[in-house]
PDB file of C-alpha atoms in Angstrom:
ATOM      1  CA  MET A 124      32.700 -92.632 128.973  1.00 52.00           C
ATOM      2  CA  ASN A 125      33.460 -89.091 130.148  1.00 60.00           C
ATOM      3  CA  GLU A 126      37.082 -89.213 129.010  1.00 72.00           C
ATOM      4  CA  LYS A 127      38.750 -85.832 128.723  1.00 75.00           C
ATOM      5  CA  ALA A 128      40.030 -84.773 125.354  1.00 72.00           C
ATOM      6  CA  PRO A 129      43.891 -84.663 124.935  1.00 79.00           C
ATOM      7  CA  GLU A 130      45.425 -81.274 125.554  1.00 84.00           C
ATOM      8  CA  TRP A 131      46.592 -80.896 122.036  1.00 83.00           C
ATOM      9  CA  LEU A 132      43.023 -81.391 120.751  1.00 80.00           C
ATOM     10  CA  GLU A 133      41.709 -78.598 123.212  1.00 83.00           C
ATOM     11  CA  ALA A 134      44.541 -76.286 122.128  1.00 84.00           C
ATOM     12  CA  TYR A 135      43.667 -76.989 118.496  1.00 82.00           C
ATOM     13  CA  ALA A 136      40.007 -76.184 119.021  1.00 82.00           C
ATOM     14  CA  ILE A 137      40.794 -72.934 120.893  1.00 84.00           C
ATOM     15  CA  GLY A 138      43.127 -71.865 117.989  1.00 82.00           C
ATOM     16  CA  ARG A 139      40.711 -72.801 115.345  1.00 78.00           C
ATOM     17  CA  ASP A 140      37.947 -70.843 117.026  1.00 81.00           C
ATOM     18  CA  GLU A 141      40.181 -67.760 117.303  1.00 82.00           C
ATOM     19  CA  ILE A 142      41.099 -67.963 113.563  1.00 79.00           C
ATOM     20  CA  TRP A 143      37.471 -68.408 112.675  1.00 74.00           C
ATOM     21  CA  GLU A 144      36.636 -65.147 114.548  1.00 79.00           C
ATOM     22  CA  LYS A 145      39.381 -63.318 112.806  1.00 80.00           C
ATOM     23  CA  ASP A 146      38.826 -64.777 109.368  1.00 78.00           C
ATOM     24  CA  PRO A 147      35.433 -66.277 108.595  1.00 70.00           C
ATOM     25  CA  HIS A 148      36.649 -67.479 105.156  1.00 72.00           C
ATOM     26  CA  PHE A 149      38.805 -70.050 106.960  1.00 75.00           C
ATOM     27  CA  LYS A 150      35.702 -72.071 107.648  1.00 73.00           C
ATOM     28  CA  GLY A 151      35.082 -72.436 103.904  1.00 74.00           C
ATOM     29  CA  PHE A 152      38.711 -73.431 103.343  1.00 76.00           C
ATOM     30  CA  LEU A 153      38.549 -76.037 106.072  1.00 77.00           C
ATOM     31  CA  ALA A 154      35.374 -77.420 104.640  1.00 76.00           C
ATOM     32  CA  ALA A 155      37.113 -77.750 101.183  1.00 75.00           C
ATOM     33  CA  LEU A 156      40.082 -79.482 102.792  1.00 80.00           C
ATOM     34  CA  GLN A 157      37.716 -82.021 104.578  1.00 80.00           C
ATOM     35  CA  GLU A 158      35.929 -82.630 101.309  1.00 79.00           C
ATOM     36  CA  LEU A 159      39.364 -83.202  99.498  1.00 82.00           C
ATOM     37  CA  ASN A 160      40.168 -85.798 102.083  1.00 85.00           C
ATOM     38  CA  LYS A 161      37.258 -87.928 100.915  1.00 86.00           C
ATOM     39  CA  GLU A 162      38.035 -87.825  97.204  1.00 85.00           C
ATOM     40  CA  THR A 163      39.955 -89.928  94.750  1.00 88.00           C
ATOM     41  CA  ASP A 164      42.874 -88.275  92.921  1.00 85.00           C
ATOM     42  CA  ARG A 165      40.546 -87.294  90.100  1.00 88.00           C
ATOM     43  CA  GLY A 166      38.086 -85.950  92.609  1.00 86.00           C
ATOM     44  CA  VAL A 167      40.754 -83.889  94.350  1.00 85.00           C
ATOM     45  CA  ALA A 168      41.554 -82.202  91.063  1.00 85.00           C
ATOM     46  CA  LEU A 169      37.911 -81.389  90.436  1.00 86.00           C
ATOM     47  CA  VAL A 170      37.136 -80.188  93.939  1.00 82.00           C
ATOM     48  CA  ALA A 171      40.252 -78.111  94.186  1.00 84.00           C
ATOM     49  CA  THR A 172      39.622 -76.506  90.861  1.00 87.00           C
ATOM     50  CA  SER A 173      36.057 -75.788  91.851  1.00 86.00           C
ATOM     51  CA  PHE A 174      37.228 -74.187  95.159  1.00 84.00           C
ATOM     52  CA  LEU A 175      39.812 -72.044  93.244  1.00 88.00           C
ATOM     53  CA  ASP A 176      37.206 -70.981  90.639  1.00 91.00           C
ATOM     54  CA  LYS A 177      34.812 -69.912  93.518  1.00 89.00           C
ATOM     55  CA  LEU A 178      37.670 -67.887  95.209  1.00 88.00           C
ATOM     56  CA  LEU A 179      38.428 -66.210  91.929  1.00 92.00           C
ATOM     57  CA  MET A 180      34.795 -65.294  91.341  1.00 93.00           C
ATOM     58  CA  ASP A 181      34.518 -63.962  94.958  1.00 91.00           C
ATOM     59  CA  MET A 182      37.630 -61.860  94.482  1.00 92.00           C
ATOM     60  CA  LEU A 183      36.257 -60.378  91.292  1.00 94.00           C
ATOM     61  CA  ALA A 184      32.813 -59.759  92.920  1.00 93.00           C
ATOM     62  CA  ALA A 185      34.431 -57.976  95.878  1.00 92.00           C
ATOM     63  CA  PHE A 186      36.537 -55.810  93.535  1.00 90.00           C
ATOM     64  CA  LEU A 187      33.547 -54.780  91.383  1.00 91.00           C
ATOM     65  CA  ILE A 188      30.666 -52.324  92.305  1.00 92.00           C
ATOM     66  CA  GLU A 189      27.694 -54.244  93.319  1.00 91.00           C
ATOM     67  CA  ASN A 190      25.194 -53.622  90.532  1.00 92.00           C
ATOM     68  CA  ALA A 191      23.574 -55.500  87.505  1.00 91.00           C
ATOM     69  CA  SER A 192      26.622 -54.901  85.244  1.00 91.00           C
ATOM     70  CA  ALA A 193      28.989 -56.552  87.709  1.00 91.00           C
ATOM     71  CA  LYS A 194      26.567 -59.479  88.026  1.00 91.00           C
ATOM     72  CA  ALA A 195      26.365 -59.899  84.239  1.00 92.00           C
ATOM     73  CA  LEU A 196      30.148 -59.941  84.015  1.00 92.00           C
ATOM     74  CA  LEU A 197      30.410 -62.730  86.529  1.00 91.00           C
ATOM     75  CA  SER A 198      27.449 -65.071  85.761  1.00 88.00           C
ATOM     76  CA  GLY A 199      24.875 -65.857  83.246  1.00 82.00           C
ATOM     77  CA  PHE A 200      25.006 -67.006  79.650  1.00 84.00           C
ATOM     78  CA  ASN A 201      28.258 -66.052  77.940  1.00 90.00           C
ATOM     79  CA  ALA A 202      29.448 -63.936  80.821  1.00 93.00           C
ATOM     80  CA  PRO A 203      32.863 -62.344  80.307  1.00 94.00           C
ATOM     81  CA  PHE A 204      34.220 -63.655  83.609  1.00 94.00           C
ATOM     82  CA  GLY A 205      32.128 -66.838  83.432  1.00 91.00           C
ATOM     83  CA  SER A 206      34.978 -69.346  83.079  1.00 91.00           C
ATOM     84  CA  PHE A 207      37.908 -70.400  85.143  1.00 91.00           C
ATOM     85  CA  SER A 208      40.433 -69.077  82.629  1.00 90.00           C
ATOM     86  CA  THR A 209      38.804 -65.714  82.154  1.00 92.00           C
ATOM     87  CA  ARG A 210      38.511 -65.318  85.852  1.00 93.00           C
ATOM     88  CA  ILE A 211      42.255 -65.881  86.163  1.00 93.00           C
ATOM     89  CA  ALA A 212      42.952 -63.361  83.414  1.00 93.00           C
ATOM     90  CA  GLY A 213      40.613 -60.844  84.955  1.00 93.00           C
ATOM     91  CA  CYS A 214      42.126 -61.163  88.370  1.00 93.00           C
ATOM     92  CA  LEU A 215      45.627 -60.880  86.956  1.00 93.00           C
ATOM     93  CA  ALA A 216      44.681 -57.805  84.942  1.00 93.00           C
ATOM     94  CA  MET A 217      43.172 -56.039  87.945  1.00 93.00           C
ATOM     95  CA  GLY A 218      46.183 -56.848  90.217  1.00 93.00           C
ATOM     96  CA  LEU A 219      44.253 -59.228  92.420  1.00 92.00           C
ATOM     97  CA  ILE A 220      46.746 -62.140  91.904  1.00 92.00           C
ATOM     98  CA  THR A 221      50.308 -62.200  90.911  1.00 91.00           C
ATOM     99  CA  ASP A 222      51.900 -63.429  87.721  1.00 90.00           C
ATOM    100  CA  LEU A 223      53.201 -66.554  89.492  1.00 89.00           C
ATOM    101  CA  GLU A 224      49.680 -67.410  90.750  1.00 87.00           C
ATOM    102  CA  ALA A 225      48.278 -66.958  87.278  1.00 87.00           C
ATOM    103  CA  GLN A 226      50.890 -69.248  85.806  1.00 86.00           C
ATOM    104  CA  LEU A 227      50.266 -72.167  88.141  1.00 74.00           C
ATOM    105  CA  ARG A 228      48.323 -74.624  86.072  1.00 62.00           C
ATOM    106  CA  ILE A 229      46.636 -77.799  86.965  1.00 55.00           C
ATOM    107  CA  PRO A 230      48.255 -80.728  85.001  1.00 53.00           C
ATOM    108  CA  THR A 231      46.008 -81.847  82.233  1.00 52.00           C
ATOM    109  CA  LYS A 232      48.160 -84.776  81.041  1.00 52.00           C
ATOM    110  CA  SER A 233      48.022 -87.960  82.957  1.00 50.00           C
ATOM    111  CA  PRO A 234      51.374 -89.689  83.661  1.00 53.00           C
ATOM    112  CA  ARG A 235      49.717 -93.069  83.168  1.00 52.00           C
ATOM    113  CA  ARG A 236      48.964 -94.595  79.834  1.00 46.00           C
ATOM    114  CA  THR A 237      45.317 -95.267  79.086  1.00 52.00           C
ATOM    115  CA  ASP A 238      44.393 -97.683  76.145  1.00 50.00           C
ATOM    116  CA  MET A 239      46.462 -95.930  73.415  1.00 48.00           C
ATOM    117  CA  LYS A 240      47.828 -98.386  70.898  1.00 51.00           C
ATOM    118  CA  SER A 241      50.596 -96.238  69.693  1.00 49.00           C
ATOM    119  CA  PRO A 242      53.969 -95.714  71.626  1.00 54.00           C
ATOM    120  CA  VAL A 243      54.169 -92.763  73.923  1.00 53.00           C
ATOM    121  CA  ASP A 244      57.019 -90.394  74.512  1.00 56.00           C
ATOM    122  CA  SER A 245      57.737 -90.729  78.311  1.00 56.00           C
ATOM    123  CA  GLU A 246      58.661 -87.045  78.602  1.00 58.00           C
ATOM    124  CA  THR A 247      55.852 -85.309  76.776  1.00 58.00           C
ATOM    125  CA  MET A 248      53.276 -88.015  77.128  1.00 54.00           C
ATOM    126  CA  SER A 249      52.367 -87.588  73.498  1.00 55.00           C
ATOM    127  CA  PRO A 250      52.007 -90.423  71.021  1.00 52.00           C
ATOM    128  CA  THR A 251      54.873 -91.153  68.726  1.00 52.00           C
ATOM    129  CA  PHE A 252      54.015 -92.245  65.191  1.00 48.00           C
ATOM    130  CA  PRO A 253      56.499 -93.489  62.639  1.00 50.00           C
ATOM    131  CA  ILE A 254      56.773 -90.834  59.765  1.00 46.00           C
TER     132      ILE A 254
END
C-alpha cells in the first residue's frame, strides 16, 4: 500500500505550499472553493455571497484605523457598513474595488418557473397579466 503519488500531484502540492507561504489568504479561498463543491446551486450562491461579503468586510477593516469607531462602522446593530450592499458601496467609494467589480450582481431572478399561475414573459421572468 506504499504507492507513490503521481508526479503531477507532488508538483501541485509543492506549488500550493509555495503559494500559501506567499499569500496566506489563498488558504481561505481554497477552503471556500472546497465548500462550494459540496453545495447545491442555491447553496453555491449563498456560500459565494457570504465569502464575498467577508472579503469586502476584511478590505474595509484593513483600510480603516483600528479603533472603536471603525469597529462600530463594520459590525453591530445598524452598522453603516453592516450589509453586503453598503460594503460594496463603501469599498467603491474608497477606491478599494473598481466600478466593474461593484456592478457585478448575483442574479436574483430564477430562470425556472415556480408555482405561478399567471403566464411569464420569458425574457424578463415577470408575470404578464391581461390589462
